[in-house]
Tab-separated table of C-alpha atoms and ligand atoms in Angstrom:
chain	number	residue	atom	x	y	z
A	328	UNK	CA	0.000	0.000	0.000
A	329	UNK	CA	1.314	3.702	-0.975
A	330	UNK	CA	1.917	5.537	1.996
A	331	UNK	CA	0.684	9.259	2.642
A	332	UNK	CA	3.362	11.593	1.852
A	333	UNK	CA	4.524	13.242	5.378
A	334	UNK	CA	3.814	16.864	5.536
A	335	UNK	CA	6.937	17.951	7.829
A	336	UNK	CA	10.286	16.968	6.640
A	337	UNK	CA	11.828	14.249	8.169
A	338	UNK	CA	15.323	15.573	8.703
A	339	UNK	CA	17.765	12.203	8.879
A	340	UNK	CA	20.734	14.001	8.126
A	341	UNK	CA	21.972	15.699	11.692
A	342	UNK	CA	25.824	15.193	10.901
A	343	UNK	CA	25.850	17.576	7.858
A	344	UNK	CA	23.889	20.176	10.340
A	345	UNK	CA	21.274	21.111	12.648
A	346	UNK	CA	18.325	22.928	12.974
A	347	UNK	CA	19.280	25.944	15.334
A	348	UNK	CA	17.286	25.158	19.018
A	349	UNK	CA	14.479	27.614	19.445
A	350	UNK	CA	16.324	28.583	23.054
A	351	UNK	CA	19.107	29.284	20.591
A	352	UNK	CA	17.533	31.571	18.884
A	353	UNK	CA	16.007	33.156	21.858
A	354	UNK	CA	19.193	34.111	23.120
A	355	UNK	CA	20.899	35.487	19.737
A	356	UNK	CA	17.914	38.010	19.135
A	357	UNK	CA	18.940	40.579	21.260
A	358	UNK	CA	22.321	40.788	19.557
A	359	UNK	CA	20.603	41.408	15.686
A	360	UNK	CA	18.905	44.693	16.987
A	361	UNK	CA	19.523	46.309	20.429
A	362	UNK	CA	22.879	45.597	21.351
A	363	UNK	CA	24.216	45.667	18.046
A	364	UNK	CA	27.815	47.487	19.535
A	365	UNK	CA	30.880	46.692	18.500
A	366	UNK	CA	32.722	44.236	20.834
A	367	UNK	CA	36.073	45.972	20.483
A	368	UNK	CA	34.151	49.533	21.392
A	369	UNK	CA	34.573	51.491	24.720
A	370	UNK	CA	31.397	52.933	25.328
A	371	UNK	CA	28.238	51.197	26.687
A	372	UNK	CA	26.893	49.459	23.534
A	373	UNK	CA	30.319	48.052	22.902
A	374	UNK	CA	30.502	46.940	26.919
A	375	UNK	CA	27.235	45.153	26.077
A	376	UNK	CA	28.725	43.320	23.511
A	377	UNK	CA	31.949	42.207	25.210
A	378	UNK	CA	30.462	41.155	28.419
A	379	UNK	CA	28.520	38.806	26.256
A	380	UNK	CA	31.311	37.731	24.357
A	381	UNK	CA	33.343	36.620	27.606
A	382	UNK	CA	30.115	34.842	29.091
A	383	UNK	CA	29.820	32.975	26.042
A	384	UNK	CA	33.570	32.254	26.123
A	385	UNK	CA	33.666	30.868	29.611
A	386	UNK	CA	30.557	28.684	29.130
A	387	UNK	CA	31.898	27.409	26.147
A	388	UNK	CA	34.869	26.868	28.183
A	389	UNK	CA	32.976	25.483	31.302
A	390	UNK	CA	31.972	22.795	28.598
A	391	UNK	CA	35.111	21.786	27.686
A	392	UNK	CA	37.093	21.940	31.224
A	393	UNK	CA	39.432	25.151	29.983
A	394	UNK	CA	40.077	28.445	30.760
A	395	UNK	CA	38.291	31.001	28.986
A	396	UNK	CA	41.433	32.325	27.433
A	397	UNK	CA	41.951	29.085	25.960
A	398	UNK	CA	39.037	29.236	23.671
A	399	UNK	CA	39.501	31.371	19.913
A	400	UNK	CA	35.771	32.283	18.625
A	401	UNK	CA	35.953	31.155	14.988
A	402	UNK	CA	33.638	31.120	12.020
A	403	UNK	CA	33.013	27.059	12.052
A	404	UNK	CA	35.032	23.753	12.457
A	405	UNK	CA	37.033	24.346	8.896
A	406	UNK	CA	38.426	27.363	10.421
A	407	UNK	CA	39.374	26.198	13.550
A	408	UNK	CA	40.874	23.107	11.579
A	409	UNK	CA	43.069	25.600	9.686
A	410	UNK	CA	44.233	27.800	11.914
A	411	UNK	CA	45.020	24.516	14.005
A	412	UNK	CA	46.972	22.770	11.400
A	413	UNK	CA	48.559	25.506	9.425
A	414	UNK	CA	48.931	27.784	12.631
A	415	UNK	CA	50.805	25.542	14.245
A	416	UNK	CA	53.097	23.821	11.955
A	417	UNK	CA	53.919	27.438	10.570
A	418	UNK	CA	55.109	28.032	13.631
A	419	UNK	CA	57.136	25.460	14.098
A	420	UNK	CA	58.699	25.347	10.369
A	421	UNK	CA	62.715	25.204	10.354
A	422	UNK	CA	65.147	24.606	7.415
A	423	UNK	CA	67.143	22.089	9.909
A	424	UNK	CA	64.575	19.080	9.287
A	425	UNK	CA	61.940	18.382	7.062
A	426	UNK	CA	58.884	18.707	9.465
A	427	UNK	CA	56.601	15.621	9.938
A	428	UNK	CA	52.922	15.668	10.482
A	429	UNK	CA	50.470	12.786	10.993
A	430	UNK	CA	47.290	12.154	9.859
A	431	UNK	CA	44.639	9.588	8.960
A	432	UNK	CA	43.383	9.016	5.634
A	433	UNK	CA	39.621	9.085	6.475
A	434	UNK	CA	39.940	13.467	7.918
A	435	UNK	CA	37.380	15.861	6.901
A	436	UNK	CA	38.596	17.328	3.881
A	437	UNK	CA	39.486	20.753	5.947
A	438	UNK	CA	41.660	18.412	7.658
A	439	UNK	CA	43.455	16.325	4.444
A	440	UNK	CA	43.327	19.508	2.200
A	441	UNK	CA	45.596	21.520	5.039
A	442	UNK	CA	47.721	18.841	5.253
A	443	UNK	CA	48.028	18.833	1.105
A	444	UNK	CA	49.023	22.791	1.534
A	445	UNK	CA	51.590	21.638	4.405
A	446	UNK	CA	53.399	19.036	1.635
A	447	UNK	CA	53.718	22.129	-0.746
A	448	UNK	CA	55.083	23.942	1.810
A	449	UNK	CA	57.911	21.417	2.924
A	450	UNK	CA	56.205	19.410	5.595
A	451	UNK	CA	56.028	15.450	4.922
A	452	UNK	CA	52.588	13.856	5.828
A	453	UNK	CA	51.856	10.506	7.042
A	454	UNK	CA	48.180	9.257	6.568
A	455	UNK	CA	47.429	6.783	8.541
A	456	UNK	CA	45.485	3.801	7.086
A	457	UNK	CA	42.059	2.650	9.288
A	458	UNK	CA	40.711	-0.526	9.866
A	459	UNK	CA	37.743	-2.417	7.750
A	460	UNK	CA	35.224	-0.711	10.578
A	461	UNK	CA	37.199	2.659	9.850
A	462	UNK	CA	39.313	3.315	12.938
A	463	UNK	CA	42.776	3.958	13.479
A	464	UNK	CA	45.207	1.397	15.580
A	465	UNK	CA	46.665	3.327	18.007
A	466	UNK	CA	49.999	1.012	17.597
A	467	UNK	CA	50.016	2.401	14.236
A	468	UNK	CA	50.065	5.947	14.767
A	469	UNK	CA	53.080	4.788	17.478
A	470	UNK	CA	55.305	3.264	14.700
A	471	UNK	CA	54.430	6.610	12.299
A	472	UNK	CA	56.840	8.457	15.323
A	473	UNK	CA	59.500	9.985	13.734
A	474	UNK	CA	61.958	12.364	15.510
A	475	UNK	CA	60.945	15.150	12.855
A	476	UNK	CA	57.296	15.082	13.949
A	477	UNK	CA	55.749	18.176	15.312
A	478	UNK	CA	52.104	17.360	15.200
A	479	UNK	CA	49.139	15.121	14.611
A	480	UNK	CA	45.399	15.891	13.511
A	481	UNK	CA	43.393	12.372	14.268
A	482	UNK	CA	39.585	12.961	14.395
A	483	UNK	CA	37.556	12.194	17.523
A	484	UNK	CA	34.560	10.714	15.068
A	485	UNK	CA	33.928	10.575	11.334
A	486	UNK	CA	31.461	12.318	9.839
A	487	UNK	CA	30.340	9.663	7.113
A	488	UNK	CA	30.595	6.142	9.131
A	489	UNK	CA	30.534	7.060	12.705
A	490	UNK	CA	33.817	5.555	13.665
A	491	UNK	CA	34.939	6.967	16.879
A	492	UNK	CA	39.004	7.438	17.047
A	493	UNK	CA	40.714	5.679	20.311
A	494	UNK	CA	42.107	9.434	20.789
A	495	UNK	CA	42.225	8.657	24.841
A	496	UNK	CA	44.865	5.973	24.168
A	497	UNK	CA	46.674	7.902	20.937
A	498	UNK	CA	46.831	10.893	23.514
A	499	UNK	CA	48.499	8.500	26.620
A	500	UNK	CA	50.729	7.292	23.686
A	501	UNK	CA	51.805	11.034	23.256
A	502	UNK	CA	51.967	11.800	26.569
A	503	UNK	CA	54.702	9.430	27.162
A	504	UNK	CA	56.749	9.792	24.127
A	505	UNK	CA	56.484	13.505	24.924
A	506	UNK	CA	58.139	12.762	28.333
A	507	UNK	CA	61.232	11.000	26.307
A	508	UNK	CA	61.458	13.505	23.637
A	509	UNK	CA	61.273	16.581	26.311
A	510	UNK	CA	64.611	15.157	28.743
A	511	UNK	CA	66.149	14.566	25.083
A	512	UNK	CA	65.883	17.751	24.174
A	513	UNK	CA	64.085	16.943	21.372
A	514	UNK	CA	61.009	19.107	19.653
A	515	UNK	CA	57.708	17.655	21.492
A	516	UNK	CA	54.531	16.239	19.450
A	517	UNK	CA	51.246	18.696	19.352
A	518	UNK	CA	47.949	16.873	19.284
A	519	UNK	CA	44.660	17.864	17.407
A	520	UNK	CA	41.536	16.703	17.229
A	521	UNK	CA	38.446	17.591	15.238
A	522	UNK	CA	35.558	17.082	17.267
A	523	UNK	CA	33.103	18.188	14.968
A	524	UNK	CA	30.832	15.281	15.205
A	525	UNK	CA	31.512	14.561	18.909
A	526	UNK	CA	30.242	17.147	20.463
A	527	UNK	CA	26.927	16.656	22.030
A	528	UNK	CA	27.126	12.737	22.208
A	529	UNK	CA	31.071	11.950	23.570
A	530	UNK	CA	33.027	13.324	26.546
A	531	UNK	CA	35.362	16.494	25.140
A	532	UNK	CA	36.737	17.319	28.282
A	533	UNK	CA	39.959	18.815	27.065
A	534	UNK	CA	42.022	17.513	30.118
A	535	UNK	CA	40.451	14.418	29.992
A	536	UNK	CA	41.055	14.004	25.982
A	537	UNK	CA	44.381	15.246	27.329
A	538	UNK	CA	44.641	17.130	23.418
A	539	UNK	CA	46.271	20.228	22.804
A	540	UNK	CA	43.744	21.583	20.463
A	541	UNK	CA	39.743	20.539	19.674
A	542	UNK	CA	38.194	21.966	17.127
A	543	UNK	CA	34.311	22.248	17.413
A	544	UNK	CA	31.047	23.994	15.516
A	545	UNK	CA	27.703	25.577	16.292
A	546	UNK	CA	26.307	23.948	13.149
A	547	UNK	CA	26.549	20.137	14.447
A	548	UNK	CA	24.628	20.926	18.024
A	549	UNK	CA	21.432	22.891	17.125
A	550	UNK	CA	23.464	26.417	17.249
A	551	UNK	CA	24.118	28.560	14.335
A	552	UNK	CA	25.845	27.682	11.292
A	553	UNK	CA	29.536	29.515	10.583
A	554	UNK	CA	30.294	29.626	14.447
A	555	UNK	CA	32.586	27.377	16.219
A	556	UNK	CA	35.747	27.226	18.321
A	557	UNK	CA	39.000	26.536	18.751
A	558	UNK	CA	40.359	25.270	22.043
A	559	UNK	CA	44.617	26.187	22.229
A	560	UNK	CA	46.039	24.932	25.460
A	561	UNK	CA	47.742	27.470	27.212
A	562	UNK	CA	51.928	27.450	25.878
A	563	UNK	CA	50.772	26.537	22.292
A	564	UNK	CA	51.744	28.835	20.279
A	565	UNK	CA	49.707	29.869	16.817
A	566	UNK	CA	50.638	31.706	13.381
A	567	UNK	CA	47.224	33.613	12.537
A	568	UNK	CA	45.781	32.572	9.299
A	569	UNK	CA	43.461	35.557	9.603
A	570	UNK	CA	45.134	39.282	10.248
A	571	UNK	CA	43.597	42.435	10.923
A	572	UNK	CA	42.361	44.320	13.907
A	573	UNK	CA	43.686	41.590	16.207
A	574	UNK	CA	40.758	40.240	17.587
A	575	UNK	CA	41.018	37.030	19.211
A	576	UNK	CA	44.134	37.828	21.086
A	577	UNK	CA	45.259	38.025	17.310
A	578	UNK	CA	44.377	34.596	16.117
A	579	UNK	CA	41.401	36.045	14.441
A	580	UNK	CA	40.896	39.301	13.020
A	581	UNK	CA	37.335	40.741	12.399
A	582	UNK	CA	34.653	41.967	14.181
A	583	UNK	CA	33.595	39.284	16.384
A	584	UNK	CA	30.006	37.746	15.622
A	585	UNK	CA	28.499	38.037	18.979
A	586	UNK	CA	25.327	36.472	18.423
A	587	UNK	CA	26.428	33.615	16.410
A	588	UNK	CA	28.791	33.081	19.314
A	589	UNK	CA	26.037	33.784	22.193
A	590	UNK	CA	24.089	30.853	20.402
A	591	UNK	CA	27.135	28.853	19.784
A	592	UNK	CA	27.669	29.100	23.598
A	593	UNK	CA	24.269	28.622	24.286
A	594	UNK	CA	23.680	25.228	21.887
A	595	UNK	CA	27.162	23.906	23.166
A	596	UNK	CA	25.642	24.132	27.156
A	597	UNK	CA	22.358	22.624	26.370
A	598	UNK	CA	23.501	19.489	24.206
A	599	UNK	CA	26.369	19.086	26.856
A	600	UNK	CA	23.406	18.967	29.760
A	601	UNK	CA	21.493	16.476	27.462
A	602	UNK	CA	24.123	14.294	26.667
A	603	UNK	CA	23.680	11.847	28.411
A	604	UNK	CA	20.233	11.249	28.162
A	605	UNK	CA	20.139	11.701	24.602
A	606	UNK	CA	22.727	9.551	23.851
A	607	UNK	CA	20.237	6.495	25.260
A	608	UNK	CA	17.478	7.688	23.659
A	609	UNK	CA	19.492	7.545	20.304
A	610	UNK	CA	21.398	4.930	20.391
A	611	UNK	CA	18.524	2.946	21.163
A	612	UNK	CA	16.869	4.277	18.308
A	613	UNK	CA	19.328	3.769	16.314
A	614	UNK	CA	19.950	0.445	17.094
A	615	UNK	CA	16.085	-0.964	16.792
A	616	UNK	CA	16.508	0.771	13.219
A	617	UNK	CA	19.314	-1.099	12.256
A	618	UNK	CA	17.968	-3.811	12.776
A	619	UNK	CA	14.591	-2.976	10.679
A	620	UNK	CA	16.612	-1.937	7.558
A	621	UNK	CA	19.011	-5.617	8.189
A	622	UNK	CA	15.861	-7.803	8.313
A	623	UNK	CA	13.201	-5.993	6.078
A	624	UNK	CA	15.557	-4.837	3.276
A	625	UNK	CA	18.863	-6.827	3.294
A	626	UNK	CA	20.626	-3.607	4.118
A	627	UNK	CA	24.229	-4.214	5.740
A	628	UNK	CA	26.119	-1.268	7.704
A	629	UNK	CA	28.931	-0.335	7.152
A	630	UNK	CA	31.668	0.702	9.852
A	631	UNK	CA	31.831	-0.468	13.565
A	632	UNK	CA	28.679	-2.392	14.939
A	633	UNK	CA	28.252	-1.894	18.784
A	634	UNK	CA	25.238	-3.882	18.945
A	635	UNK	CA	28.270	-6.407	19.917
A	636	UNK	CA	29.984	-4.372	22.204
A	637	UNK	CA	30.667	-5.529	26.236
A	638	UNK	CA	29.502	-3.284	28.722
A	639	UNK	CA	33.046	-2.140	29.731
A	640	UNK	CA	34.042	-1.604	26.331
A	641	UNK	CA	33.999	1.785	24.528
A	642	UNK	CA	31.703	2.913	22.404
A	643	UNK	CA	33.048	2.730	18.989
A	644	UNK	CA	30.651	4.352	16.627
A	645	UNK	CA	28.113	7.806	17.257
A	646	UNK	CA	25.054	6.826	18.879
A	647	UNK	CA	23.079	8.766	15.695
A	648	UNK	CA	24.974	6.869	12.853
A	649	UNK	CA	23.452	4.293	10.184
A	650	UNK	CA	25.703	3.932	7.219
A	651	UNK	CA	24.219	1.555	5.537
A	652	UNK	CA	24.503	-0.384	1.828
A	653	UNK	CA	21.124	-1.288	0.212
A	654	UNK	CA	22.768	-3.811	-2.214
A	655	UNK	CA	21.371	-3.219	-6.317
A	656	UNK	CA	20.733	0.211	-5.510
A	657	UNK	CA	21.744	3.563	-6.569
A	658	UNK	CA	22.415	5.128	-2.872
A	659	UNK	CA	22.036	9.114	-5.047
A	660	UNK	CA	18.657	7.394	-6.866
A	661	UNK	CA	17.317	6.175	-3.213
A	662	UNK	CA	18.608	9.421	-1.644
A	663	UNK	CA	16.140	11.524	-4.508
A	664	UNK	CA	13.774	9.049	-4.005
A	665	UNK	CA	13.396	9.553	-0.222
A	666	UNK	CA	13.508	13.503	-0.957
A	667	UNK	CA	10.407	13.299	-2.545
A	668	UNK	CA	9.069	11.463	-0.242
A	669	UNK	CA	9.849	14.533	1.909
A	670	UNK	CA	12.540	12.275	3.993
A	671	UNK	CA	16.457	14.200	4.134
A	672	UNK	CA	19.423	11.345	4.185
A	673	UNK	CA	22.721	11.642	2.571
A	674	UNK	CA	24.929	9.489	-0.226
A	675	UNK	CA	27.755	8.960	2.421
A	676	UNK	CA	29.443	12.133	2.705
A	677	UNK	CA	27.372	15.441	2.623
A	678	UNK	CA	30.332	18.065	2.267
A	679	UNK	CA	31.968	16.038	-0.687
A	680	UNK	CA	29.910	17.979	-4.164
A	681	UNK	CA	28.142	15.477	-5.871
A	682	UNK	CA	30.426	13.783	-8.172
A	683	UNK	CA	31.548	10.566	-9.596
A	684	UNK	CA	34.820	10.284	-7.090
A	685	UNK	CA	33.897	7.453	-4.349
A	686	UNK	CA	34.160	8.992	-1.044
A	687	UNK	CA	38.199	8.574	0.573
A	688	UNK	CA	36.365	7.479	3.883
A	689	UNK	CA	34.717	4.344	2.138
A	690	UNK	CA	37.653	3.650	0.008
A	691	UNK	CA	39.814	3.863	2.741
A	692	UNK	CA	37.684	1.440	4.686
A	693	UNK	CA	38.038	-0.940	1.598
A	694	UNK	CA	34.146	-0.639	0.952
A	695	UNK	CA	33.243	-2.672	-2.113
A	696	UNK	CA	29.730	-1.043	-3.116
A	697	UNK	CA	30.461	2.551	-2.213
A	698	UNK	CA	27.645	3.702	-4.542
A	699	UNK	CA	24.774	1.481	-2.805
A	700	UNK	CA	25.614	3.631	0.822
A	701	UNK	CA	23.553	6.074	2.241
A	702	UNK	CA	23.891	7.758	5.604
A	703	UNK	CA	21.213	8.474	7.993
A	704	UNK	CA	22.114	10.597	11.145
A	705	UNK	CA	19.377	10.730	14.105
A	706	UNK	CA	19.257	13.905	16.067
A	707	UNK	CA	17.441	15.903	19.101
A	708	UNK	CA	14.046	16.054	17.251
A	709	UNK	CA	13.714	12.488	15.171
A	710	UNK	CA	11.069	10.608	16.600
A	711	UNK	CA	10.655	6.545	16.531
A	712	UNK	CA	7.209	7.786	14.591
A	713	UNK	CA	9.460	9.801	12.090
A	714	UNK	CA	11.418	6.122	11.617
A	715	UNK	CA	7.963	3.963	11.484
A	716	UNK	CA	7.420	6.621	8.319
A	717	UNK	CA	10.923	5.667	6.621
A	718	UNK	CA	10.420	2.348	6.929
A	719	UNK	CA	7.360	2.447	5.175
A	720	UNK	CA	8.469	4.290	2.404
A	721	UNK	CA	11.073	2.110	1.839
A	722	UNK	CA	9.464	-0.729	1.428
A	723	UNK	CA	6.946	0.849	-1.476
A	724	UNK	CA	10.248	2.278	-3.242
A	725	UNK	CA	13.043	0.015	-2.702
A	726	UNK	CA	11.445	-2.844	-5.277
A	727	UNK	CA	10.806	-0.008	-7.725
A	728	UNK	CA	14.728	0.743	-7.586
A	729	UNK	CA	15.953	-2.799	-7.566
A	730	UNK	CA	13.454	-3.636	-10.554
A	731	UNK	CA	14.667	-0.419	-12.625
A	732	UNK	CA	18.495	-1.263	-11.448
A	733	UNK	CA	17.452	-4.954	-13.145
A	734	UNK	CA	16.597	-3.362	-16.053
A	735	UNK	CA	19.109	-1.359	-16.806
B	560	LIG	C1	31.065	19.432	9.605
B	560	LIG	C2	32.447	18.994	9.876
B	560	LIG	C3	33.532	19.864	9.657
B	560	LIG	C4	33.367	21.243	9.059
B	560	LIG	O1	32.634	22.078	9.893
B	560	LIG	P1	32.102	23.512	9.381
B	560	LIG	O2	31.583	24.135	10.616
B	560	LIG	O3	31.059	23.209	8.361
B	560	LIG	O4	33.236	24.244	8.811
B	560	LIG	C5	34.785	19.402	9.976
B	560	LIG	N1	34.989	18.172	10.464
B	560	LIG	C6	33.980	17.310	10.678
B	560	LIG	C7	34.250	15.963	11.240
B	560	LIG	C8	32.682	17.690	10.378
B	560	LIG	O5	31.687	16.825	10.579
């Protein structure tokens, strides 16, 4: 039986963004029209606009377990990426080695593409291979040492399978070869992480993560889109990548967007106080749909599956993530068939333009069908209802796409 198309959009596509939190909004208004000042200003409208500016700093850094001063304001994760990777290692360049960075070969592309500008300007990249389930072995990255390396970007989770990065151990790994390289005099190893798609679901308490630098974005936890942070521990040292007025204690120049980060601090607080109950509520979710798509459609997922895991272990994939292969179908054809349908999934990787180029995270993964994959990512507002809807869908449009794929 044809099912009714659904009148409200059923948004399955929360790691590309999120719909800004209507307590969000609330809390940006004021910044559009009354206190419009100028942060950087001395008189009262500018005051206005600073003292939010700090609050909004030291929640954001209440979140992560810094110090205020700890946290740049940027304009989204890319930007914090860069001014991470090519701030630091800019800083560090020297004619007496050939710097060495590492890497994994499934990074956001702000990640990869900033390491592709380091290679051109004299750095040498390792990039790390992952598993089948799309994780990094933590003995690897400790045999990619070198005594030339300066720094490492590893992501906390990917953005297209879900995998979730052993950065605790990669960071103890550090720590320790840090110790030996300090007493030998030696340059010591910086650690980044992109925590794009962590935040909101996984711990990123910076001492904890014991990281150097996180890199995080309003877009990915119901805040506004273009606002983000970086988080520089104290003693790092950065190269801008932006100059001007010397905003941001001069890591960022430009007039600082005070509402985007009011609701960037604002979003960050609110999915940090929900975390915990949210991630049940998802994974669950998640999980029960899984297991719909395996049994009623043949679907297989691709990436780590901790349906298996032991309670002690650690999680290894976002509660929110279904990457999943519908084999003899066109993942783009089923992905335009569910957008009629009014239903919002993605073809893997929603930042990558649509192209013929398999994504680098499911190559890099080894997956054989890349083009049968689509992504769904649960959020705050999907529904088990919203799911029930999906489900039926499918089943009226999946025959119609294996029968045309048949025909072909
Ligand atoms: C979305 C995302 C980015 C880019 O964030 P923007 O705020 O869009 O610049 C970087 N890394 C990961 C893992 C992401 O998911």
């Amino acid at each position: 039986m044809k099912p009714q198309k659904s009148k409200k959009v059923i948004y399955l596509d929360n790691a590309a963004t999120t719909p800004l939190a209507p307590e969000v909004l609330l809390v940006m208004q004021p910044f559009f029209t009354k206190e419009y000042g100028n942060p950087s200003s001395l008189y009262s409208l500018g005051v206005h606009a600073s003292t939010a500016l700090e609050v909004a700093r030291k929640e954001v850094a209440d979140v992560l377990k810094c110090r205020a001063k700890e946290i740049v304001f940027t304009a989204g994760a890319t930007e914090s990426i860069n001014l991470a990777v090519l701030g630091y290692c800019r800083s560090v360049r020297t004619s007496a080695f050939t710097p060495h960075v590492i890497t994994t070969a499934i990074e956001h592309e702000a990640v990869l593409e900033c390491c592709k500008q380091l290679e051109t300007e004299g750095f040498s990249v390792t990039y790390l291979p992952v598993s089948k389930d799309g994780l990094v072995d933590p003995k690897e990255f400790k045999k990619a040492l070198r005594p030339e390396t300066v720094f490492a970007s590893i992501m906390y989770a990917n953005n297209e399978v879900g995998s979730i990065q052993p950065i605790f151990q990669i960071s103890r790994i550090l720590r320790h070869a840090n110790q030996d390289r300090r007493q030998a005099g030696k340059h010591e190893v910086v650690l980044h992480s992109d925590a794009a798609q962590a935040a909101g679901y996984l711990d990123i308490n910076v001492q904890k993560l014991s990281v150097d630098m996180l890199s995080i974005n309003g877009s990915k936890v119901y805040g506004p889109k273009q606002t983000g942070c970086l988080f520089v521990r104290e003693g790092i040292g950065l190269q801008p990548i932006i100059f001007g007025g010397g905003q941001e204690r001069g890591l960022r120049s430009g007039t600082q967007n005070v509402a985007g980060f009011v609701g960037f601090a604002r979003a960050l607080k609110v999915a940090e106080n929900a975390k915990q109950k949210e991630l049940k509520r998802v994974t669950a979710l998640r999980d029960w749909f899984v297991a719909q798509l395996e049994k009623k459609f043949g679907a297989t997922l691709n990436g780590p599956d901790d349906r298996k895991l032991h309670l002690q272990e650690a999680r290894r994939r976002m509660p929110n993530n279904l990457h999943m292969s519908f084999p003899g179908v066109e993942g783009e054809a089923l992905m335009l068939y569910l957008d009629a349908w009014n239903i919002a999934v993605s073809t893997g990787s929603a930042c990558a333009e649509a192209g013929d180029k398999p994504s680098h995270v499911l190559t890099a993964i080894g997956n054989a069908e890349p083009e049968s994959a689509i992504r769904y990512t649960l959020g705050r507002y999907t529904l088990k209802t919203d799911l029930l809807y999906v489900l039926k869908v499918l089943d009226h449009i999946l025959p119609l796409l294996r029968n045309m794929k048949k025909l072909e």
